[in-house]
mmCIF file of C-alpha atoms in Angstrom:
data_model
loop_
_atom_site.group_PDB
_atom_site.id
_atom_site.type_symbol
_atom_site.label_atom_id
_atom_site.label_comp_id
_atom_site.label_asym_id
_atom_site.label_seq_id
_atom_site.Cartn_x
_atom_site.Cartn_y
_atom_site.Cartn_z
ATOM 1 C CA MET A 183 24.761 -44.894 35.261
ATOM 2 C CA PHE A 184 26.352 -45.101 38.807
ATOM 3 C CA SER A 185 24.348 -47.340 41.264
ATOM 4 C CA ASN A 186 24.392 -47.406 44.963
ATOM 5 C CA THR A 187 25.705 -50.880 44.972
ATOM 6 C CA CYS A 188 28.655 -49.606 43.112
ATOM 7 C CA LEU A 189 29.411 -46.537 45.239
ATOM 8 C CA LEU A 190 29.126 -48.671 48.245
ATOM 9 C CA ASN A 191 31.360 -51.444 46.811
ATOM 10 C CA ARG A 192 34.418 -50.055 45.314
ATOM 11 C CA GLY A 193 33.742 -46.220 45.660
ATOM 12 C CA CYS A 194 33.526 -45.152 49.172
ATOM 13 C CA ARG A 195 36.497 -47.023 50.307
ATOM 14 C CA ALA A 196 38.818 -45.407 47.471
ATOM 15 C CA PHE A 197 37.097 -42.100 47.967
ATOM 16 C CA ALA A 198 37.707 -42.249 51.859
ATOM 17 C CA ARG A 199 41.466 -43.724 51.221
ATOM 18 C CA HIS A 200 42.073 -40.908 48.977
ATOM 19 C CA LEU A 201 40.904 -38.114 51.174
ATOM 20 C CA HIS A 202 43.143 -39.404 54.034
ATOM 21 C CA SER A 203 46.176 -40.102 51.859
ATOM 22 C CA ASP A 204 49.536 -38.262 52.399
ATOM 23 C CA GLN A 205 49.404 -36.354 49.237
ATOM 24 C CA PRO A 206 50.962 -32.884 49.932
ATOM 25 C CA SER A 207 47.708 -31.362 48.685
ATOM 26 C CA ARG A 208 45.813 -32.884 51.745
ATOM 27 C CA LEU A 209 48.413 -31.832 54.282
ATOM 28 C CA ARG A 210 46.544 -28.617 55.116
ATOM 29 C CA LEU A 211 43.719 -30.939 56.230
ATOM 30 C CA LYS A 212 45.675 -32.872 58.444
ATOM 31 C CA THR A 213 46.463 -29.766 60.572
ATOM 32 C CA GLN A 214 42.895 -29.751 61.668
ATOM 33 C CA PHE A 215 42.621 -33.302 62.014
ATOM 34 C CA THR A 216 46.010 -34.233 63.921
ATOM 35 C CA GLU A 217 44.992 -37.298 65.583
ATOM 36 C CA ARG A 218 44.892 -40.214 63.465
ATOM 37 C CA ARG A 219 42.206 -42.680 64.058
ATOM 38 C CA PRO A 220 42.342 -45.882 62.587
ATOM 39 C CA THR A 221 38.669 -46.453 62.113
ATOM 40 C CA HIS A 222 38.012 -43.195 60.464
ATOM 41 C CA VAL A 223 38.246 -44.354 56.879
ATOM 42 C CA ASP A 224 35.543 -46.976 57.760
ATOM 43 C CA HIS A 225 33.270 -44.535 59.506
ATOM 44 C CA LEU A 226 33.690 -41.979 56.636
ATOM 45 C CA THR A 227 32.995 -44.968 53.987
ATOM 46 C CA TRP A 228 29.839 -46.112 55.988
ATOM 47 C CA PHE A 229 28.564 -42.412 56.305
ATOM 48 C CA THR A 230 29.044 -41.636 52.729
ATOM 49 C CA ALA A 231 27.405 -44.927 51.354
ATOM 50 C CA GLU A 232 24.347 -44.362 53.792
ATOM 51 C CA SER A 233 23.986 -40.849 52.425
ATOM 52 C CA PHE A 234 23.870 -42.194 48.915
ATOM 53 C CA GLY A 235 21.397 -45.011 49.387
ATOM 54 C CA GLY A 236 23.608 -47.553 50.773
ATOM 55 C CA PRO A 237 23.417 -49.683 53.658
ATOM 56 C CA ASP A 238 22.474 -47.931 57.053
ATOM 57 C CA ARG A 239 25.698 -49.291 59.097
ATOM 58 C CA PHE A 240 26.734 -45.949 60.163
ATOM 59 C CA THR A 241 23.420 -45.343 61.916
ATOM 60 C CA ARG A 242 23.179 -48.929 63.433
ATOM 61 C CA ASP A 243 26.944 -49.206 64.468
ATOM 62 C CA LEU A 244 27.526 -45.672 65.581
ATOM 63 C CA GLY A 245 24.406 -43.279 65.392
ATOM 64 C CA PHE A 246 24.453 -39.758 64.580
ATOM 65 C CA ASP A 247 25.468 -38.415 68.034
ATOM 66 C CA TYR A 248 28.823 -40.177 67.194
ATOM 67 C CA ILE A 249 29.414 -37.572 64.278
ATOM 68 C CA ILE A 250 28.454 -34.737 66.506
ATOM 69 C CA ALA A 251 30.911 -35.868 68.892
ATOM 70 C CA VAL A 252 33.829 -36.120 66.677
ATOM 71 C CA HIS A 253 33.378 -32.810 65.346
ATOM 72 C CA ARG A 254 32.523 -30.882 68.575
ATOM 73 C CA GLY A 255 35.348 -28.528 69.855
ATOM 74 C CA LEU A 256 37.188 -28.564 66.646
ATOM 75 C CA ALA A 257 36.444 -24.806 66.125
ATOM 76 C CA ILE A 258 36.675 -25.417 62.122
ATOM 77 C CA THR A 259 37.278 -22.188 60.260
ATOM 78 C CA ASP A 260 35.752 -21.114 56.996
ATOM 79 C CA GLU A 261 38.940 -21.930 55.285
ATOM 80 C CA GLN A 262 39.169 -25.539 56.817
ATOM 81 C CA ARG A 263 35.407 -25.963 55.983
ATOM 82 C CA GLU A 264 36.113 -25.017 52.426
ATOM 83 C CA ARG A 265 39.328 -26.975 52.259
ATOM 84 C CA PHE A 266 37.532 -30.033 53.389
ATOM 85 C CA ALA A 267 34.769 -29.829 50.721
ATOM 86 C CA GLN A 268 37.209 -29.153 47.942
ATOM 87 C CA LEU A 269 39.268 -32.446 49.024
ATOM 88 C CA TYR A 270 36.101 -34.363 49.229
ATOM 89 C CA LEU A 271 35.233 -33.470 45.614
ATOM 90 C CA GLU A 272 39.001 -34.195 44.669
ATOM 91 C CA ALA A 273 38.879 -37.647 46.307
ATOM 92 C CA PHE A 274 35.657 -38.621 44.396
ATOM 93 C CA GLU A 275 37.410 -37.515 41.142
ATOM 94 C CA GLU A 276 40.595 -39.425 41.872
ATOM 95 C CA ALA A 277 38.748 -42.432 42.727
ATOM 96 C CA GLY A 278 37.211 -42.326 39.295
ATOM 97 C CA LEU A 279 33.649 -41.665 40.570
ATOM 98 C CA PHE A 280 32.579 -38.744 38.514
ATOM 99 C CA ASP A 281 31.255 -40.092 35.462
ATOM 100 C CA ASP A 282 27.927 -38.675 35.863
ATOM 101 C CA PRO A 283 27.308 -35.142 36.137
ATOM 102 C CA ALA A 284 24.315 -35.351 38.048
ATOM 103 C CA PHE A 285 26.105 -37.620 40.744
ATOM 104 C CA ARG A 286 28.970 -35.068 40.756
ATOM 105 C CA ALA A 287 26.393 -32.322 41.584
ATOM 106 C CA ALA A 288 25.098 -34.311 44.255
ATOM 107 C CA VAL A 289 28.258 -35.070 45.849
ATOM 108 C CA ARG A 290 29.138 -31.119 45.764
ATOM 109 C CA GLU A 291 25.788 -30.144 47.688
ATOM 110 C CA HIS A 292 26.391 -33.330 50.182
ATOM 111 C CA ALA A 293 30.236 -32.128 50.700
ATOM 112 C CA GLU A 294 29.249 -28.262 51.329
ATOM 113 C CA PHE A 295 26.128 -29.030 53.385
ATOM 114 C CA GLY A 296 28.226 -31.712 55.704
ATOM 115 C CA ALA A 297 30.941 -29.212 56.059
ATOM 116 C CA GLN A 298 28.629 -26.609 57.178
ATOM 117 C CA VAL A 299 26.987 -28.629 59.559
ATOM 118 C CA ALA A 300 30.334 -29.816 60.941
ATOM 119 C CA GLN A 301 31.686 -26.348 61.193
ATOM 120 C CA GLN A 302 28.457 -25.316 63.258
ATOM 121 C CA ASN A 303 28.570 -28.448 65.742
ATOM 122 C CA SER A 304 32.325 -27.716 66.029
ATOM 123 C CA HIS A 305 31.900 -24.441 67.558
ATOM 124 C CA ALA A 306 28.692 -25.198 69.586
ATOM 125 C CA LYS A 307 29.227 -24.718 73.343
ATOM 126 C CA THR A 308 25.574 -25.998 73.993
ATOM 127 C CA ASP A 309 23.199 -28.262 72.717
ATOM 128 C CA ASP A 310 20.850 -25.557 71.220
ATOM 129 C CA GLU A 311 23.746 -24.369 69.196
ATOM 130 C CA LEU A 312 23.958 -27.539 67.357
ATOM 131 C CA HIS A 313 22.807 -27.957 63.778
ATOM 132 C CA PRO A 314 19.423 -29.457 64.132
ATOM 133 C CA ILE A 315 20.288 -32.267 61.839
ATOM 134 C CA ARG A 316 20.029 -35.627 63.839
ATOM 135 C CA ALA A 317 20.315 -38.399 61.251
ATOM 136 C CA VAL A 318 22.628 -39.297 57.977
ATOM 137 C CA PRO A 319 21.096 -37.043 55.373
ATOM 138 C CA HIS A 320 20.236 -38.911 52.156
ATOM 139 C CA TRP A 321 21.120 -37.571 48.817
ATOM 140 C CA THR A 322 19.837 -38.392 45.457
ATOM 141 C CA TRP A 323 20.486 -37.522 41.871
ATOM 142 C CA ASP A 324 18.993 -37.750 38.432
ATOM 143 C CA GLY A 325 20.183 -41.243 37.054
ATOM 144 C CA ASN A 326 20.265 -42.935 40.410
ATOM 145 C CA ASP A 327 19.006 -46.390 39.434
ATOM 146 C CA ASP A 328 18.690 -47.603 43.007
#
């Protein structure tokens, strides 16, 4: 069983580091996100942990408008959206976090949904074109013990 505490303390940071490593399989992702932000691993860790029941640090320290602003104007393509979701799942796998099939399914759903929201927001020219979600989404799974 995979607890939220475990996810927060060892999983999210390992996952975020894997996702942003310099492995050749991730280079296509870097063509979209060419600017290296030193805080990105921390922010992705906070967002992911909060999404799966961890502390609300992303919401408290950054707020959801931050994630909208980060993606706005990127014009994410379908290929880039799909590649991000694939790499997101691979990073969880490489970090050793997929012992529970229900958790794996929840992460897949979370990654695909988040990538769709980011893509929509990346093309929005007006606030009316933004995805309507305005808070960190929360995901659960069978076997979640927290």
